[in-house]
Coordinates of C-alpha atoms in Angstrom, one line a residue:
Chain L
M9 CA 5.5 28.1 -17.6
T10 CA 5.0 26.9 -14.1
K11 CA 6.2 23.4 -13.4
L12 CA 3.7 20.7 -12.4
V13 CA 4.2 17.8 -9.9
L14 CA 2.2 14.6 -10.0
G15 CA 1.9 13.2 -6.4
I16 CA 1.1 9.6 -5.6
E17 CA 0.2 8.3 -2.2
S18 CA -0.6 4.7 -1.1
S19 CA 0.8 4.4 2.4
C20 CA -2.3 3.0 4.2
D21 CA -5.9 2.6 3.0
E22 CA -6.3 5.4 0.5
T23 CA -5.0 5.3 -3.0
A24 CA -4.5 8.9 -4.0
A25 CA -3.0 11.1 -6.8
A26 CA -2.9 14.8 -7.3
V27 CA -1.3 17.5 -9.5
V28 CA 0.1 20.6 -7.8
D29 CA 2.1 23.4 -9.4
E30 CA 5.2 25.1 -8.1
D31 CA 3.2 27.8 -6.5
Q32 CA 1.2 25.2 -4.5
N33 CA -2.0 25.6 -6.5
V34 CA -3.9 22.3 -6.5
L35 CA -5.0 21.4 -10.1
S36 CA -6.5 18.1 -9.2
S37 CA -6.8 15.6 -6.3
V38 CA -8.2 12.1 -6.4
V39 CA -8.6 9.9 -3.4
A40 CA -9.9 6.3 -3.7
T41 CA -10.8 5.2 -0.2
Q42 CA -10.9 1.6 1.0
V43 CA -12.6 2.5 4.3
E44 CA -15.8 0.5 3.6
A45 CA -13.9 -2.6 2.7
H46 CA -11.9 -2.5 5.9
A47 CA -14.8 -1.4 8.1
E48 CA -16.3 -4.9 7.8
F49 CA -13.2 -6.3 9.5
G50 CA -12.9 -3.5 12.2
G51 CA -9.6 -2.1 11.0
V52 CA -7.2 -1.9 8.1
V53 CA -6.3 -5.4 6.8
P54 CA -2.8 -5.0 5.3
D55 CA -3.1 -7.7 2.6
L56 CA -6.5 -6.4 1.5
A57 CA -5.2 -2.8 1.4
A58 CA -2.3 -3.9 -0.9
R59 CA -4.7 -5.7 -3.1
M60 CA -7.0 -2.8 -3.5
H61 CA -4.1 -0.3 -4.2
T62 CA -2.9 -2.6 -7.0
E63 CA -6.4 -2.5 -8.5
A64 CA -7.0 1.2 -8.0
I65 CA -3.6 2.9 -8.7
G66 CA -3.8 3.1 -12.5
G67 CA -7.3 4.5 -12.5
V68 CA -6.6 7.0 -9.8
V69 CA -3.5 8.5 -11.5
T70 CA -5.4 8.6 -14.8
K71 CA -8.3 10.5 -13.2
A72 CA -5.9 13.0 -11.5
L73 CA -4.5 13.9 -14.9
K74 CA -7.9 14.0 -16.5
D75 CA -9.4 16.2 -13.8
A76 CA -6.5 18.6 -14.3
E77 CA -7.0 18.4 -18.1
L78 CA -3.4 17.4 -18.5
E79 CA -1.4 14.7 -20.1
L80 CA 1.7 13.0 -18.8
K81 CA 3.9 15.2 -21.0
D82 CA 2.8 18.3 -19.1
I83 CA 4.2 16.9 -15.8
S84 CA 7.7 18.0 -14.7
T85 CA 8.3 15.7 -11.7
I86 CA 6.7 12.7 -9.9
A87 CA 6.5 12.7 -6.1
V88 CA 5.6 9.5 -4.3
T89 CA 5.2 8.5 -0.6
Q90 CA 8.2 6.3 0.3
M91 CA 7.6 6.0 4.0
P92 CA 6.2 5.5 6.6
G93 CA 3.2 3.1 6.3
L94 CA 2.1 -0.4 5.5
I95 CA 5.0 -1.8 3.5
G96 CA 2.8 -3.8 1.1
S97 CA 0.7 -0.7 0.4
L98 CA 3.7 1.7 0.0
L99 CA 5.3 -0.7 -2.5
V100 CA 2.4 -0.4 -4.9
G101 CA 2.6 3.3 -5.1
V102 CA 6.5 3.4 -5.2
S103 CA 6.7 0.6 -7.9
F104 CA 4.1 2.3 -10.1
A105 CA 5.8 5.7 -9.7
E106 CA 9.2 4.2 -10.6
G107 CA 7.7 2.4 -13.6
L108 CA 6.2 5.7 -14.7
S109 CA 9.5 7.6 -14.1
L110 CA 11.4 5.0 -16.3
S111 CA 8.9 5.2 -19.1
T112 CA 8.6 9.0 -19.1
G113 CA 12.1 10.1 -18.1
L114 CA 10.5 12.2 -15.4
P115 CA 12.6 12.8 -12.2
L116 CA 11.3 11.4 -9.0
Y117 CA 11.2 12.4 -5.4
G118 CA 10.5 9.9 -2.6
I119 CA 8.5 11.7 0.1
D120 CA 8.2 11.1 3.8
H121 CA 4.5 11.0 4.5
I122 CA 5.0 12.8 7.8
E123 CA 6.7 15.8 6.2
G124 CA 3.9 15.7 3.7
H125 CA 1.3 15.9 6.5
I126 CA 3.2 18.8 8.0
W127 CA 3.5 20.5 4.6
S128 CA -0.3 20.6 4.3
G129 CA -0.1 23.5 6.8
F130 CA 1.9 25.5 4.3
M131 CA -0.6 24.7 1.6
Q132 CA -3.4 26.0 3.9
D133 CA -1.5 29.1 4.9
P134 CA 1.2 30.2 2.5
S135 CA 2.3 33.0 4.9
L136 CA 3.8 30.4 7.4
T137 CA 7.5 30.7 8.1
W138 CA 10.0 28.3 9.7
P139 CA 10.7 27.5 12.5
L140 CA 7.5 26.0 13.8
M141 CA 6.0 23.1 15.7
A142 CA 3.9 20.4 14.2
L143 CA 1.5 17.9 15.9
V144 CA 0.9 15.0 13.6
V145 CA -2.0 13.0 15.0
S146 CA -3.7 10.2 13.1
G147 CA -4.6 6.5 13.3
G148 CA -1.0 5.6 12.8
H149 CA 1.0 8.5 14.3
T150 CA 1.0 10.8 17.2
A151 CA 4.1 12.9 17.5
L152 CA 5.4 16.4 17.8
Y153 CA 8.1 17.7 15.4
R154 CA 10.2 20.8 15.2
Y155 CA 10.2 22.0 11.5
D156 CA 13.2 24.3 10.6
G157 CA 13.1 24.1 6.8
L158 CA 12.4 21.7 3.9
G159 CA 13.6 18.3 5.0
Q160 CA 14.8 19.7 8.4
I161 CA 12.6 18.0 10.9
T162 CA 13.4 16.9 14.4
M163 CA 11.1 14.7 16.4
I164 CA 10.4 16.2 19.9
S165 CA 8.1 13.5 21.3
R166 CA 5.8 10.7 20.2
T167 CA 3.4 8.2 21.6
V168 CA 5.0 5.4 23.5
D169 CA 2.1 3.0 22.6
D170 CA -1.1 3.6 20.6
A171 CA -1.7 6.5 18.2
A172 CA -4.6 8.8 19.2
G173 CA -6.6 7.7 16.2
E174 CA -6.1 4.0 17.2
A175 CA -7.5 4.8 20.7
F176 CA -10.6 6.3 19.0
D177 CA -11.0 3.2 17.0
K178 CA -10.6 0.9 20.0
V179 CA -13.0 2.9 22.2
A180 CA -15.5 3.1 19.4
A181 CA -15.4 -0.7 19.2
L182 CA -16.0 -1.0 23.0
L183 CA -18.9 1.4 22.7
K184 CA -20.3 -0.5 19.7
L185 CA -19.9 2.6 17.5
S186 CA -18.9 2.4 13.9
Y187 CA -15.4 2.2 12.4
P188 CA -13.5 4.5 11.9
G189 CA -13.8 5.6 15.5
G190 CA -12.9 9.3 15.1
P191 CA -16.2 10.6 13.6
S192 CA -18.5 8.1 15.4
V193 CA -17.0 8.9 18.9
Q194 CA -17.1 12.7 18.1
K195 CA -20.8 12.3 17.1
A196 CA -21.7 10.3 20.3
A197 CA -19.8 12.8 22.4
E198 CA -21.9 15.8 21.2
T199 CA -24.6 15.2 23.7
G200 CA -22.4 13.8 26.5
N201 CA -20.8 15.3 29.6
P202 CA -17.1 15.4 29.2
K203 CA -16.7 15.5 33.0
A204 CA -18.9 12.4 33.7
F205 CA -15.9 10.1 34.0
K206 CA -12.3 10.8 35.1
F207 CA -10.1 9.1 32.5
P208 CA -6.2 9.3 32.7
R209 CA -4.3 11.9 30.7
G210 CA -1.5 9.5 29.7
Q211 CA 1.6 10.7 31.5
V212 CA 4.9 9.0 30.6
K213 CA 7.5 8.6 33.3
K214 CA 10.5 11.0 32.9
K215 CA 9.3 12.0 29.4
P216 CA 6.8 14.8 30.0
L217 CA 6.3 15.5 26.3
H218 CA 5.6 12.0 25.2
F219 CA 2.1 10.7 24.7
S220 CA 0.4 7.5 25.9
F221 CA -3.1 6.3 25.1
S222 CA -3.2 2.6 26.0
G223 CA -3.9 3.3 29.7
L224 CA -6.8 5.5 28.7
K225 CA -8.2 2.8 26.5
T226 CA -7.9 0.3 29.3
S227 CA -9.5 2.7 31.8
V228 CA -12.5 3.0 29.5
L229 CA -12.6 -0.8 29.3
Y230 CA -12.5 -1.2 33.1
T231 CA -15.2 1.5 33.5
L232 CA -17.5 -0.5 31.3
K233 CA -16.6 -3.9 32.7
G234 CA -16.3 -3.0 36.4
Q235 CA -13.0 -2.4 38.3
D236 CA -12.3 -6.0 38.7
G237 CA -12.8 -6.6 35.0
L238 CA -14.8 -9.7 36.0
R239 CA -18.0 -8.8 34.1
S240 CA -17.2 -10.4 30.9
D241 CA -20.0 -8.8 28.9
I242 CA -20.1 -5.1 28.5
N243 CA -23.7 -4.0 29.1
L244 CA -23.9 -0.6 27.5
E245 CA -27.3 0.0 29.0
N246 CA -25.7 0.6 32.4
Y247 CA -23.8 3.6 31.0
S248 CA -24.5 6.7 29.0
V249 CA -22.5 6.1 25.7
P250 CA -22.4 9.9 25.0
D251 CA -20.9 10.5 28.5
V252 CA -18.2 7.8 28.1
A253 CA -17.5 9.1 24.5
A254 CA -17.3 12.8 25.6
S255 CA -15.1 12.0 28.7
F256 CA -12.8 9.8 26.6
Q257 CA -12.5 12.5 23.9
E258 CA -11.8 15.2 26.4
A259 CA -9.0 13.0 27.9
V260 CA -7.4 12.6 24.5
V261 CA -7.8 16.3 23.7
D262 CA -6.4 17.4 27.1
A263 CA -3.3 15.2 26.7
L264 CA -2.7 16.4 23.1
I265 CA -3.1 20.1 24.1
S266 CA -1.1 20.1 27.3
K267 CA 1.9 18.4 25.8
T268 CA 1.8 20.3 22.6
F269 CA 1.8 23.7 24.3
K270 CA 4.5 22.6 26.8
A271 CA 6.6 21.6 23.8
L272 CA 6.0 25.0 22.1
E273 CA 7.1 26.7 25.2
A274 CA 10.2 24.5 25.6
E275 CA 11.2 25.1 22.0
K276 CA 10.3 28.8 22.1
L277 CA 8.1 28.5 19.0
K278 CA 5.2 30.7 18.1
T279 CA 3.5 28.7 15.3
L280 CA 1.8 25.3 15.4
I281 CA 0.5 23.1 12.6
V282 CA -1.9 20.4 13.5
C283 CA -2.4 17.7 10.9
G284 CA -3.4 14.0 10.4
G285 CA -6.8 12.4 10.6
V286 CA -7.5 13.2 14.2
A287 CA -7.0 17.0 13.4
A288 CA -10.5 16.6 11.9
N289 CA -11.9 16.3 15.5
S290 CA -13.9 19.5 16.1
R291 CA -13.4 19.4 19.9
L292 CA -9.6 19.3 19.3
R293 CA -9.8 22.2 16.8
E294 CA -12.0 24.3 19.2
R295 CA -9.6 23.8 22.2
L296 CA -6.5 24.4 20.0
Q297 CA -7.8 27.8 18.9
E298 CA -8.8 28.7 22.4
R299 CA -5.4 27.8 23.9
G300 CA -3.6 29.3 20.9
E301 CA -5.3 32.7 21.4
K302 CA -4.6 32.6 25.1
R303 CA -0.9 31.8 24.6
R304 CA -0.5 34.0 21.4
I305 CA 0.5 31.0 19.3
K306 CA -0.6 30.9 15.7
V307 CA -2.4 27.6 15.2
V308 CA -3.0 26.3 11.6
V309 CA -5.2 23.3 11.2
P310 CA -5.7 22.4 7.5
P311 CA -9.2 21.5 6.3
L312 CA -10.3 17.9 6.5
K313 CA -9.4 17.0 2.9
L314 CA -5.8 18.0 3.6
C315 CA -5.8 16.4 7.0
T316 CA -6.7 12.9 6.0
D317 CA -4.4 10.9 3.7
N318 CA -4.2 12.6 0.3
A319 CA -1.8 13.2 -2.5
M320 CA -2.0 17.0 -2.5
M321 CA 0.4 17.2 0.3
I322 CA 2.8 14.7 -1.4
A323 CA 2.7 16.6 -4.7
G324 CA 2.8 20.0 -2.8
L325 CA 5.9 19.0 -0.9
G326 CA 7.5 17.6 -4.1
A327 CA 6.7 21.0 -5.8
A328 CA 8.5 22.8 -2.8
Y329 CA 11.5 20.5 -3.3
L330 CA 11.5 21.2 -7.0
K331 CA 11.3 25.0 -6.4
E332 CA 14.2 24.7 -3.9
G333 CA 16.3 22.9 -6.6
R334 CA 16.7 19.7 -4.7
A335 CA 18.3 16.9 -6.8
P336 CA 15.8 14.1 -7.7
D337 CA 16.1 10.7 -6.1
S338 CA 17.6 7.7 -8.0
I339 CA 15.4 4.9 -9.2
G340 CA 15.2 2.1 -6.6
L341 CA 13.6 3.9 -3.7
D342 CA 13.3 1.6 -0.7
A343 CA 9.8 1.7 0.7
K344 CA 10.0 1.8 4.5
A345 CA 7.5 1.0 7.2
R346 CA 9.1 3.6 9.5
S347 CA 9.7 7.3 9.0
S348 CA 13.2 8.5 8.6
L349 CA 12.1 11.1 11.2
S350 CA 11.5 8.6 14.0
R351 CA 14.0 8.2 16.7
Chain T
M28 CA 8.7 -7.2 -31.8
I29 CA 10.6 -6.1 -28.6
V30 CA 9.2 -7.4 -25.3
L31 CA 10.0 -6.3 -21.8
A32 CA 9.3 -9.2 -19.4
I33 CA 9.0 -9.0 -15.6
E34 CA 9.0 -12.0 -13.2
T35 CA 8.7 -11.4 -9.5
A36 CA 6.3 -14.2 -8.4
G37 CA 9.0 -16.7 -7.2
P38 CA 12.1 -16.7 -5.1
V39 CA 14.3 -15.7 -8.1
G40 CA 13.0 -12.7 -10.0
G41 CA 14.1 -11.4 -13.3
V42 CA 13.7 -8.8 -16.0
A43 CA 14.5 -9.5 -19.7
I44 CA 14.3 -7.9 -23.1
I45 CA 13.3 -10.3 -25.9
A46 CA 13.6 -9.0 -29.5
S47 CA 12.0 -11.0 -32.3
G48 CA 11.7 -14.0 -30.0
R49 CA 15.4 -13.9 -28.9
L50 CA 16.8 -13.0 -25.6
T51 CA 18.7 -9.7 -25.8
S52 CA 19.3 -8.9 -22.2
K53 CA 18.4 -10.4 -18.8
I54 CA 19.0 -9.8 -15.1
E55 CA 18.1 -12.1 -12.3
F56 CA 17.8 -11.2 -8.6
Q57 CA 16.6 -12.6 -5.3
T58 CA 13.0 -11.4 -4.6
Q59 CA 13.2 -11.8 -0.8
G60 CA 13.4 -8.4 1.0
Q61 CA 13.6 -5.0 -0.5
L62 CA 12.4 -6.2 -3.9
G63 CA 11.1 -2.7 -4.6
A64 CA 14.6 -1.3 -4.4
R65 CA 16.0 -4.0 -6.8
L66 CA 13.4 -4.4 -9.5
T67 CA 13.3 -0.9 -11.1
P68 CA 17.1 -0.5 -11.2
A69 CA 17.2 -3.9 -13.0
I70 CA 14.6 -2.8 -15.5
D71 CA 16.6 0.4 -16.0
K72 CA 19.7 -1.6 -16.6
V73 CA 18.2 -4.2 -19.1
M74 CA 16.6 -1.3 -21.0
K75 CA 19.9 0.4 -21.4
E76 CA 21.7 -2.8 -22.4
A77 CA 19.1 -3.3 -25.1
G78 CA 19.2 0.3 -26.3
L79 CA 15.8 1.2 -24.9
S80 CA 14.8 4.3 -23.0
H81 CA 11.8 6.4 -22.1
D82 CA 11.6 7.6 -25.7
V83 CA 12.6 4.3 -27.3
P84 CA 10.1 2.0 -25.7
P85 CA 9.5 -1.7 -26.2
D86 CA 6.5 -2.8 -28.2
M87 CA 4.9 -4.5 -25.2
I88 CA 5.3 -5.4 -21.6
T89 CA 4.5 -8.7 -20.0
V90 CA 4.5 -9.6 -16.4
D91 CA 3.9 -12.7 -14.2
I92 CA 0.6 -12.1 -12.4
G93 CA 0.8 -15.3 -10.3
P94 CA -0.1 -17.2 -8.3
G95 CA 3.0 -16.9 -6.3
S96 CA 4.4 -14.4 -3.7
Y97 CA 1.7 -11.8 -3.1
T98 CA 4.1 -8.9 -2.5
G99 CA 6.4 -10.0 -5.3
I100 CA 3.6 -10.0 -7.8
R101 CA 2.2 -6.7 -6.7
V102 CA 5.6 -5.0 -7.0
G103 CA 6.1 -6.4 -10.5
L104 CA 2.6 -5.7 -11.6
A105 CA 2.6 -2.1 -10.2
A106 CA 5.9 -1.3 -11.9
A107 CA 4.6 -2.9 -15.2
K108 CA 1.4 -0.8 -15.0
G109 CA 3.5 2.4 -14.5
L110 CA 5.7 1.5 -17.5
A111 CA 2.6 0.6 -19.7
F112 CA 0.9 3.9 -18.6
G113 CA 4.0 6.0 -19.3
W114 CA 4.8 4.5 -22.7
Q115 CA 1.2 3.9 -23.6
R116 CA 2.2 0.4 -24.7
P117 CA 0.2 -2.8 -24.3
L118 CA 0.5 -4.9 -21.2
V119 CA -0.1 -8.7 -21.0
G120 CA -0.4 -10.6 -17.7
V121 CA 0.9 -14.2 -17.8
S122 CA -0.1 -16.9 -15.4
S123 CA 2.8 -18.4 -13.5
M124 CA 1.1 -21.8 -14.0
N125 CA 1.2 -21.4 -17.7
A126 CA 4.9 -20.4 -17.5
L127 CA 5.6 -23.4 -15.3
A128 CA 4.0 -25.7 -17.9
E129 CA 6.7 -24.5 -20.3
E130 CA 9.3 -26.2 -18.1
A131 CA 8.0 -29.6 -19.0
P132 CA 10.3 -31.7 -21.2
E133 CA 9.5 -32.3 -24.8
G134 CA 7.4 -35.3 -25.2
S135 CA 5.2 -34.6 -22.2
E136 CA 1.5 -34.7 -23.3
K137 CA -0.1 -33.6 -20.0
V138 CA 1.4 -31.3 -17.4
V139 CA 0.2 -30.7 -13.9
T140 CA 1.7 -27.5 -12.4
V141 CA 1.7 -27.5 -8.7
I142 CA 3.0 -25.1 -6.1
D143 CA 3.0 -25.1 -2.3
A144 CA 0.0 -23.2 -0.9
R145 CA 0.9 -24.0 2.7
K146 CA -1.7 -25.2 5.2
G147 CA -1.2 -28.7 3.8
E148 CA -2.6 -27.7 0.4
V149 CA -1.3 -27.0 -3.1
Y150 CA -2.3 -24.8 -6.0
A151 CA -2.6 -26.7 -9.2
S152 CA -3.5 -26.4 -12.9
I153 CA -3.7 -29.1 -15.5
F154 CA -2.6 -28.5 -19.1
D155 CA -2.4 -30.6 -22.3
R156 CA -0.4 -30.1 -25.4
V157 CA -2.1 -28.8 -28.5
K158 CA -1.1 -27.1 -31.7
D159 CA -1.6 -23.4 -31.6
P160 CA -3.5 -22.5 -34.8
A161 CA -2.1 -19.0 -34.9
T162 CA 1.6 -19.9 -34.8
N163 CA 1.4 -23.6 -35.8
L164 CA 3.6 -24.3 -32.7
M165 CA 2.8 -26.7 -29.9
A166 CA 1.5 -25.0 -26.8
W167 CA 0.1 -25.8 -23.4
R168 CA -3.7 -25.4 -23.1
L169 CA -5.3 -25.1 -19.7
V170 CA -7.7 -28.0 -19.3
F171 CA -8.7 -27.6 -15.7
S172 CA -7.6 -25.4 -12.9
P173 CA -8.7 -26.7 -9.5
G174 CA -6.8 -23.9 -7.7
I175 CA -6.4 -24.7 -4.0
I176 CA -6.6 -28.4 -3.5
S177 CA -5.4 -31.1 -1.1
P178 CA -2.6 -33.3 -2.4
V179 CA -4.8 -36.4 -2.1
K180 CA -7.6 -34.9 -4.0
L181 CA -5.3 -33.7 -6.7
A182 CA -3.8 -37.2 -7.0
E183 CA -7.4 -38.6 -7.4
K184 CA -8.0 -36.1 -10.2
I185 CA -4.9 -37.2 -12.0
G186 CA -5.8 -40.8 -11.5
D187 CA -4.0 -43.2 -14.0
D188 CA -3.2 -40.5 -16.5
Q189 CA 0.4 -40.2 -17.6
V190 CA 1.5 -36.7 -16.4
T191 CA 4.5 -34.5 -15.8
L192 CA 4.4 -32.7 -12.5
V193 CA 6.1 -29.3 -12.5
G194 CA 6.6 -26.9 -9.5
N195 CA 7.9 -26.8 -6.0
A196 CA 5.1 -29.1 -4.7
A197 CA 5.6 -31.8 -7.4
N198 CA 7.3 -34.2 -5.0
T199 CA 4.5 -33.8 -2.5
I200 CA 2.1 -35.1 -5.1
R201 CA 4.3 -37.9 -6.3
Q202 CA 4.6 -39.1 -2.7
V203 CA 0.8 -39.4 -2.6
F204 CA 1.0 -41.9 -5.5
G205 CA 3.7 -43.9 -3.6
K206 CA 4.5 -47.1 -5.4
N207 CA 1.9 -46.3 -8.0
A208 CA 3.9 -43.4 -9.3
K209 CA 5.0 -45.1 -12.5
N210 CA 2.9 -42.8 -14.6
V211 CA 4.2 -39.7 -12.9
E212 CA 7.3 -37.8 -13.9
V213 CA 8.7 -35.0 -11.8
V214 CA 10.6 -32.0 -13.1
D215 CA 13.1 -30.3 -10.8
T216 CA 10.9 -29.3 -7.9
Q217 CA 12.7 -26.0 -7.3
V218 CA 11.7 -24.8 -10.7
W219 CA 9.9 -21.5 -10.8
P220 CA 8.9 -19.4 -13.9
D221 CA 11.8 -18.1 -15.8
V222 CA 11.6 -14.5 -17.0
E223 CA 12.4 -15.5 -20.5
K224 CA 9.5 -17.9 -20.6
I225 CA 7.2 -15.1 -19.3
G226 CA 8.4 -12.9 -22.2
Q227 CA 7.9 -15.6 -24.8
L228 CA 4.5 -16.6 -23.5
G229 CA 3.4 -13.0 -23.1
S230 CA 4.3 -12.2 -26.7
R231 CA 2.6 -15.3 -28.0
L232 CA -0.6 -14.4 -26.1
Y233 CA -0.3 -10.9 -27.5
Q234 CA 0.0 -12.2 -31.1
R235 CA -3.1 -14.3 -30.5
G236 CA -4.9 -11.1 -29.7
R237 CA -4.7 -11.1 -25.9
L238 CA -4.5 -7.6 -24.4
D239 CA -5.1 -6.7 -20.8
D240 CA -6.4 -3.5 -19.5
A241 CA -3.2 -2.1 -18.1
L242 CA -5.2 -0.1 -15.5
S243 CA -7.3 -2.8 -14.0
L244 CA -5.2 -5.9 -14.4
T245 CA -5.0 -7.7 -11.1
P246 CA -2.9 -10.5 -9.7
V247 CA -4.1 -14.1 -9.3
Y248 CA -4.1 -14.8 -5.6
M249 CA -4.1 -18.3 -4.2
R250 CA -6.6 -17.4 -1.5
P251 CA -8.8 -14.6 -0.2
T252 CA -7.3 -12.4 2.6
A253 CA -7.2 -14.0 6.0
P254 CA -10.1 -12.0 7.5
E255 CA -12.2 -12.8 4.5
M256 CA -11.6 -16.5 5.0
A257 CA -12.1 -16.2 8.8
T258 CA -15.5 -14.4 8.4
G259 CA -16.6 -16.2 5.2
R260 CA -17.5 -12.7 3.9
K261 CA -16.0 -11.6 0.6
R262 CA -15.5 -8.0 -0.1
K263 CA -17.2 -6.7 -3.3
R264 CA -14.6 -6.4 -6.1
S265 CA -13.0 -3.0 -6.4
T266 CA -14.8 -1.4 -3.5
S267 CA -12.4 1.6 -3.5
K268 CA -14.5 4.7 -3.6
I269 CA -13.3 7.7 -5.5

């Protein structure tokens, strides 16, 4: 009988659990999102996130088992996000998973959320083979990784300041668009002219593959406030919000695409996985496919439900570890705010 | 009855196994920094010492749900939920205030548990001693829980009553009384709930019919989150959307 892995994810503002089998079939996936609670405060509030994970975790795991019509005794292994993320949030998932491991005797894997995100590409397209490049782009991360095999990940470059998703949130706030900024900016950009404003493409001195988005955000701010920054109030009536949104989005997409394809060339790789919340952006998807076809690079962008935080990717990666025969981790996993893959 | 008790709300955490009311095994540890990496190995160890395992479970689990260190309580409660869920055994949450009251010396009739809540305030509960009809033993009954309160207001509430103050803010309250502190007795101010007390209290509550929903049990927080306080808006309870 095929072995089943229960995945648990609580690194940021979604409490998630999923069951995936050794052949990467998803039997269930439950995500309890806190987005509405945080939206009121304009961003993720760490203490609030940890409180809500503590309330939700038991119900979410119960539902994941129920949806798969399984009981705990049917599970072979538990996989839990160990890093990176908000420490208070991670601790809830890790502590619950370890309690569950002690009371069931099930082995446990601590999973790096970043490798989980990248793994979602393999769940989308099982024909993928190593080595490949992965662009992880979300509200918390923007980085390029070389992926040579399970657990064999090398960071190629990363953002030196804001994550791309963070820039979307901040610009959305400037434009009085709703939180989270990704969907609202994309929506506003639909009717805008991406060439209306010339925003910077975030070059980093001596590090051509690194990303930078804080200058872009400041440039949008100054455009709205006037060059001297003296106008204290932003009067959006003076500007076309769709034009600003479209021009900003184009600048982010340009920066992501140019650096990613430069890195592919430098590493001589022919396959690209793009994952994380910002991979849901349709303009980015469109431009990636376009450039991929031109450069003969295979581009895999998992669907939205795999791109945003979820436990399928955690359970799926756990199932891949299990199939590979990796030894389980000992109890006492240390939840970490930073990825082991960061340099 | 075999009880697994977990205490992570204060600076010194602990896990203990209590069998038929007697301590079988106990481990204490510092809760500051990397508590997550220390708690579950300690649980694993006390279980082994007491001859328990995943297929020889305790009869119940009890855990301190605060108030106290937010992160500490969440780590303890999340682990307790995972254990209760895996074993399908009952879980009982114990108030740290109730456990602190247990530290009062014999002969005390009224206890005020009081812990530092920062920002010049304390968190307090007031208990009196009654006979528990279920066990016929003396027990502390919560009379009044002002929660977050200024030391001066708490002193006013205590008034001329003869009380024992227990907790790390006990001296702060005594100082408010100044020379009029003749009715006020202070127990070691560093005292924080002991895991053994959590175990005994939890099993007593359980025998009295208390049973928490292991899935939805939540910590007792001293205050709402900072942005909730700043904006005066309170999130609706359990707004996670599945």
